[in-house]
Short mmCIF file of C-alpha atoms and ligand atoms in Angstrom, two decimals:
data_model
loop_
_atom_site.label_atom_id
_atom_site.label_comp_id
_atom_site.label_asym_id
_atom_site.label_seq_id
_atom_site.Cartn_x
_atom_site.Cartn_y
_atom_site.Cartn_z
CA ALA A 31 -0.19 -0.03 -0.18
CA PRO A 32 1.14 3.44 -0.81
CA ALA A 33 1.13 4.52 3.05
CA ASP A 34 2.93 1.23 4.16
CA LEU A 35 5.66 2.55 1.09
CA TRP A 36 6.32 6.11 2.54
CA LEU A 37 6.20 4.43 5.77
CA GLY A 38 9.16 2.85 4.48
CA GLU A 39 11.02 5.84 3.19
CA LEU A 40 10.69 7.39 6.75
CA ALA A 41 12.22 4.50 8.79
CA SER A 42 15.34 4.61 6.39
CA GLY A 43 15.45 8.20 6.79
CA ARG A 44 14.90 10.06 4.03
CA GLY A 45 17.68 11.98 2.55
CA ASP A 46 20.49 9.69 4.57
CA GLN A 47 21.89 8.19 1.46
CA ALA A 48 25.56 8.44 2.66
CA GLN A 49 25.18 5.95 5.74
CA LYS A 50 28.00 5.40 7.61
CA PRO A 51 29.21 1.66 8.60
CA GLY A 52 29.14 0.46 12.00
CA PRO A 53 26.21 0.07 14.66
CA PHE A 54 23.62 3.21 14.13
CA VAL A 55 24.22 3.74 18.03
CA LEU A 56 27.15 2.54 19.76
CA GLY A 57 27.54 3.45 23.90
CA ARG A 58 31.01 2.47 25.43
CA ASN A 59 31.98 2.66 28.77
CA LEU A 60 28.80 4.88 30.09
CA TRP A 61 28.96 6.50 33.03
CA LYS A 62 27.03 8.76 35.08
CA ALA A 63 26.68 9.53 38.60
CA TYR A 64 23.55 12.05 40.49
CA GLY A 65 25.76 13.65 43.27
CA ALA A 66 27.23 10.98 45.01
CA ARG A 67 24.81 8.13 43.34
CA PRO A 68 26.34 5.77 40.13
CA VAL A 69 23.53 5.77 38.22
CA LEU A 70 25.48 3.85 35.35
CA ARG A 71 28.49 2.20 36.16
CA GLY A 72 30.62 0.96 32.57
CA VAL A 73 27.10 0.48 30.46
CA ASP A 74 28.17 -0.82 26.59
CA PHE A 75 25.25 -1.00 24.25
CA SER A 76 24.74 -0.83 20.18
CA VAL A 77 21.68 -0.42 18.00
CA ALA A 78 22.14 -1.40 14.68
CA ARG A 79 20.48 -0.20 11.62
CA GLY A 80 16.30 -1.14 11.42
CA GLU A 81 17.74 -3.09 14.93
CA VAL A 82 14.86 -3.14 17.55
CA VAL A 83 16.50 -3.67 21.09
CA VAL A 84 14.31 -4.10 24.18
CA VAL A 85 16.00 -2.41 27.41
CA MET A 86 14.80 -4.09 30.76
CA GLY A 87 15.33 -4.16 34.25
CA PRO A 88 14.31 -2.61 37.72
CA SER A 89 13.03 0.92 38.76
CA GLY A 90 16.27 2.76 39.36
CA SER A 91 18.47 0.43 37.14
CA GLY A 92 19.23 3.66 35.17
CA LYS A 93 17.27 2.68 31.46
CA SER A 94 16.12 6.10 31.39
CA THR A 95 19.34 7.63 32.05
CA LEU A 96 21.07 5.85 28.99
CA LEU A 97 17.73 6.66 26.90
CA ARG A 98 17.86 10.59 27.65
CA MET A 99 21.62 10.50 27.02
CA VAL A 100 21.58 9.16 23.48
CA ASN A 101 18.67 12.04 22.91
CA HIS A 102 21.43 14.52 24.48
CA LEU A 103 19.00 14.99 27.51
CA GLU A 104 21.85 14.52 30.01
CA THR A 105 25.00 15.33 30.05
CA ILE A 106 27.83 11.63 30.06
CA ASP A 107 30.39 11.75 32.52
CA GLN A 108 32.76 9.54 31.20
CA GLY A 109 32.07 7.35 28.04
CA ALA A 110 30.74 8.31 24.29
CA ILE A 111 27.92 7.84 22.39
CA LEU A 112 27.87 7.89 18.65
CA VAL A 113 25.16 7.88 16.88
CA ASP A 114 25.38 7.68 13.08
CA GLY A 115 29.24 7.54 13.36
CA GLU A 116 28.66 11.32 15.23
CA TYR A 117 29.53 11.74 18.86
CA VAL A 118 26.23 12.62 21.21
CA GLY A 119 27.15 16.31 22.93
CA TYR A 120 30.00 17.22 21.01
CA ARG A 121 30.38 19.13 17.42
CA GLN A 122 33.69 18.13 15.28
CA VAL A 123 35.45 21.52 13.85
CA GLY A 124 38.37 20.02 12.22
CA GLU A 125 40.57 17.00 14.43
CA THR A 126 38.90 18.99 17.85
CA MET A 127 35.91 17.71 19.30
CA ILE A 128 33.92 20.49 21.15
CA PRO A 129 31.03 20.13 23.82
CA MET A 130 28.03 21.22 22.53
CA ARG A 131 26.32 23.68 24.62
CA ASP A 132 23.31 24.46 22.93
CA LEU A 133 21.75 21.23 23.54
CA ALA A 134 18.03 22.08 22.10
CA THR A 135 20.29 22.66 18.81
CA ALA A 136 21.84 19.20 18.82
CA ARG A 137 18.62 17.77 19.87
CA ALA A 138 16.66 19.14 16.66
CA GLN A 139 19.87 18.36 14.16
CA ALA A 140 20.05 14.59 15.78
CA ARG A 141 16.45 13.94 14.57
CA ILE A 142 15.44 10.81 17.16
CA GLY A 143 12.18 10.81 18.34
CA MET A 144 11.54 10.40 21.83
CA VAL A 145 7.52 9.41 23.84
CA PHE A 146 8.05 9.22 27.17
CA GLN A 147 5.79 7.05 29.78
CA HIS A 148 3.47 10.30 30.41
CA PHE A 149 2.70 11.95 26.58
CA ASN A 150 3.92 15.39 27.41
CA LEU A 151 1.84 16.70 24.45
CA PHE A 152 0.75 20.27 24.31
CA GLU A 153 -2.57 20.74 25.88
CA HIS A 154 -3.92 23.19 24.35
CA LEU A 155 -2.59 22.16 20.98
CA SER A 156 -4.83 19.86 19.02
CA ALA A 157 -3.77 16.35 18.03
CA LEU A 158 -2.67 17.79 14.57
CA GLU A 159 -0.87 21.35 15.88
CA ASN A 160 0.93 19.21 18.58
CA ILE A 161 2.21 17.16 15.52
CA MET A 162 3.10 19.85 13.34
CA GLU A 163 4.57 21.67 15.98
CA ALA A 164 8.56 20.18 15.65
CA PRO A 165 8.64 20.68 12.00
CA VAL A 166 7.23 23.94 11.57
CA HIS A 167 8.86 25.39 14.61
CA VAL A 168 12.01 23.54 14.65
CA HIS A 169 12.87 22.51 11.41
CA GLY A 170 11.48 24.94 8.98
CA VAL A 171 8.99 22.65 6.86
CA ALA A 172 6.34 24.88 5.60
CA PRO A 173 3.03 24.66 7.28
CA ALA A 174 0.58 23.69 4.24
CA GLU A 175 3.41 20.72 3.67
CA ALA A 176 3.84 19.66 7.90
CA ARG A 177 -0.24 19.81 8.24
CA ARG A 178 -0.49 17.20 4.93
CA THR A 179 2.54 14.98 6.90
CA ALA A 180 0.82 15.77 10.27
CA MET A 181 -2.62 13.87 8.68
CA ARG A 182 -0.54 11.16 7.08
CA LEU A 183 0.95 10.08 10.49
CA LEU A 184 -2.91 10.48 12.35
CA ARG A 185 -4.33 8.49 10.08
CA MET A 186 -1.24 5.90 10.37
CA VAL A 187 -1.92 5.50 14.32
CA GLY A 188 -5.74 5.22 13.64
CA LEU A 189 -6.63 8.98 14.18
CA GLY A 190 -7.65 10.50 11.35
CA ASN A 191 -11.06 11.51 12.63
CA HIS A 192 -9.53 13.47 16.03
CA ALA A 193 -7.41 15.31 14.69
CA ASP A 194 -8.50 18.38 15.65
CA HIS A 195 -9.15 16.76 19.23
CA LEU A 196 -7.15 18.71 22.75
CA PRO A 197 -5.24 16.34 24.37
CA HIS A 198 -8.10 16.45 27.52
CA ARG A 199 -10.33 15.03 24.49
CA LEU A 200 -8.59 11.94 24.14
CA SER A 201 -8.04 8.51 25.92
CA GLY A 202 -4.43 8.06 27.25
CA GLY A 203 -3.87 5.51 24.81
CA GLN A 204 -4.89 7.88 21.84
CA GLN A 205 -2.73 10.82 23.27
CA GLN A 206 -0.36 8.16 23.39
CA ARG A 207 -0.09 7.64 19.31
CA VAL A 208 -0.16 11.24 18.73
CA ALA A 209 3.07 11.24 20.95
CA ILE A 210 4.37 8.84 18.52
CA ALA A 211 2.99 10.82 15.33
CA ARG A 212 4.21 13.32 17.08
CA ALA A 213 8.09 12.14 17.03
CA LEU A 214 7.63 10.56 13.71
CA ALA A 215 7.17 14.14 12.12
CA ILE A 216 10.48 15.26 12.37
CA SER A 217 11.60 11.90 10.21
CA PRO A 218 13.86 10.29 12.74
CA ARG A 219 16.35 8.06 12.14
CA LEU A 220 15.98 7.01 15.41
CA MET A 221 12.77 6.51 18.08
CA LEU A 222 13.28 6.07 21.78
CA PHE A 223 10.53 4.53 23.57
CA ASP A 224 10.52 5.09 27.84
CA GLU A 225 8.33 3.10 29.52
CA PRO A 226 5.23 4.29 26.65
CA THR A 227 2.16 1.99 28.08
CA SER A 228 3.38 1.97 31.68
CA ALA A 229 1.22 5.41 32.03
CA LEU A 230 -1.96 3.47 30.50
CA ASP A 231 -5.20 1.53 32.00
CA PRO A 232 -4.58 -1.98 30.43
CA GLU A 233 -7.11 -2.10 28.12
CA LEU A 234 -5.44 0.70 25.84
CA VAL A 235 -2.20 -0.73 25.63
CA GLY A 236 -2.03 -3.01 22.97
CA GLU A 237 -3.15 -0.42 20.60
CA VAL A 238 0.20 1.45 21.60
CA LEU A 239 1.95 -1.74 21.29
CA ALA A 240 0.18 -2.47 17.74
CA VAL A 241 1.61 0.86 16.41
CA ILE A 242 5.01 0.37 17.60
CA ARG A 243 5.15 -3.26 16.49
CA ARG A 244 4.01 -1.87 13.30
CA LEU A 245 6.92 0.94 13.21
CA ALA A 246 9.56 -2.23 13.96
CA GLU A 247 7.89 -4.20 10.68
CA MET A 248 8.96 -0.95 8.63
CA GLY A 249 12.19 -1.27 10.16
CA MET A 250 12.38 1.79 11.83
CA THR A 251 15.40 1.62 14.26
CA MET A 252 14.64 1.87 17.94
CA LEU A 253 15.40 1.32 21.21
CA VAL A 254 12.31 0.80 24.10
CA VAL A 255 12.34 0.55 27.23
CA THR A 256 9.20 -1.35 28.49
CA HIS A 257 8.16 -4.45 31.24
CA GLU A 258 6.12 -6.00 28.44
CA VAL A 259 7.81 -9.29 28.49
CA ARG A 260 5.01 -10.83 25.57
CA PHE A 261 5.85 -7.82 23.42
CA ALA A 262 9.44 -7.71 23.73
CA ARG A 263 9.52 -11.28 23.00
CA GLU A 264 7.62 -10.05 20.10
CA VAL A 265 9.29 -7.44 18.72
CA ALA A 266 12.73 -7.57 19.76
CA ASP A 267 15.58 -8.80 17.78
CA ARG A 268 17.60 -8.12 20.76
CA VAL A 269 16.68 -7.68 24.57
CA ILE A 270 19.21 -6.07 27.42
CA PHE A 271 18.44 -6.48 31.25
CA MET A 272 19.88 -4.05 33.26
CA ASP A 273 20.32 -3.53 37.26
CA GLU A 274 21.64 -0.89 39.69
CA GLY A 275 23.68 0.30 36.38
CA VAL A 276 25.04 -2.74 34.79
CA VAL A 277 23.97 -4.23 31.65
CA VAL A 278 23.62 -8.16 33.31
CA GLU A 279 22.83 -9.63 30.19
CA GLU A 280 21.89 -9.53 26.90
CA GLY A 281 20.91 -11.40 23.81
CA THR A 282 17.70 -12.86 21.59
CA PRO A 283 14.38 -12.17 23.69
CA ASP A 284 14.43 -16.29 23.75
CA GLU A 285 17.78 -16.16 25.38
CA VAL A 286 17.05 -13.59 28.20
CA LEU A 287 13.90 -13.47 28.59
CA GLY A 288 13.35 -17.54 27.73
CA ALA A 289 16.14 -18.51 29.60
CA PRO A 290 17.89 -16.10 31.42
CA ARG A 291 21.12 -17.20 33.21
CA HIS A 292 21.12 -14.91 35.76
CA GLU A 293 19.34 -14.57 39.16
CA ARG A 294 18.54 -10.82 38.92
CA THR A 295 16.72 -11.51 35.48
CA GLN A 296 15.01 -14.50 36.64
CA ARG A 297 13.78 -12.80 39.92
CA PHE A 298 12.44 -9.40 37.31
CA LEU A 299 10.78 -11.33 34.72
CA ARG A 300 9.18 -13.73 38.05
CA MET A 301 7.50 -10.48 38.95
CA VAL A 302 6.46 -8.91 35.99
CA GLU A 303 4.83 -11.80 34.55
P1 ADP B 90 14.83 3.42 35.39
O1 ADP B 90 14.56 4.34 34.33
O2 ADP B 90 16.00 2.77 35.18
O3 ADP B 90 13.83 3.56 36.82
P2 ADP B 90 16.47 6.04 35.88
O4 ADP B 90 17.62 6.24 34.82
O5 ADP B 90 15.52 7.22 36.16
O6 ADP B 90 16.13 4.37 36.07
O7 ADP B 90 17.04 6.22 37.75
C1 ADP B 90 18.34 5.77 38.19
C2 ADP B 90 18.27 6.21 38.93
O8 ADP B 90 18.85 7.91 39.12
C3 ADP B 90 17.18 6.34 40.00
O9 ADP B 90 17.82 5.63 41.84
C4 ADP B 90 16.90 7.60 40.36
O10 ADP B 90 15.83 7.66 41.51
C5 ADP B 90 18.22 8.54 40.03
N1 ADP B 90 17.94 9.82 39.05
C6 ADP B 90 17.25 10.05 38.03
N2 ADP B 90 17.24 10.91 37.41
C7 ADP B 90 18.27 12.19 38.56
C8 ADP B 90 18.18 13.23 38.82
N3 ADP B 90 17.81 13.87 37.46
N4 ADP B 90 18.79 13.60 39.77
C9 ADP B 90 19.02 12.79 41.39
N5 ADP B 90 18.66 11.71 40.48
C10 ADP B 90 18.48 10.76 39.51
MG1 MG B 91 12.39 5.30 33.66
#
């Protein structure tokens, strides 16, 4: 279908013809502390192009901190993250890497879409206007074109008839689908999801997971923090299990979720299932 064709273009990152070799996201020896409290203690991870990596782990294990680092929302104490071969938080001038002070600009240029547990929609803007906001005001897309794209995205997440609704008139599941559409509107090269269904009533979880599953099928590169084990088994190419700021184990869903080797992983899975 034409819609799928277009989504395929979206997922492959239109205009990024000169793809660099190596993993799309590469995190090496990442350390982070808040005050004296260590949160990440030497984390290594990677996401290949088109890969879906699910991150699991108990509350406080550092999952959100990791995601936020990838998207310039958190500074890195030690170690480095490369996205598409470029250092997060730095810009290269000649041979020198200079820390970026303007993280908002860095974030806009990186074209990474992020979806949070709490949808964080602009309450005074309609569903359509929420989706148009970043393309028009951050990326300088003409409003008419941004509107067309936003309508396409709304239809894709099953909300073509809700374009004019303000967020408070939408259910939690609908709001989260608008948030996903909004993240997609910048033609992201990478999508980050931080517990996208944790704040939803159980009956609304499925409609949001269905949209994420569809993106996975389209080949979108994604890093997803979720406690939804069944979803992870279906959609993840790889699962990373974290606890207390370290990667405890990682592998295919069958390995990590089906036959976990570590006691901490086993305990966690007993708790969430
Ligand atoms: P997770 O997403 O796995 O629950 P987080 O990355 O949110 O873990 O947090 C890891 C630890 O860091 C938690 O103990 C949390 O309280 C702490 N933390 C997170 N953000 C901050 C912050 N801005 N200031 C101080 N402590 C923080
Ligand atoms: Mg978190």
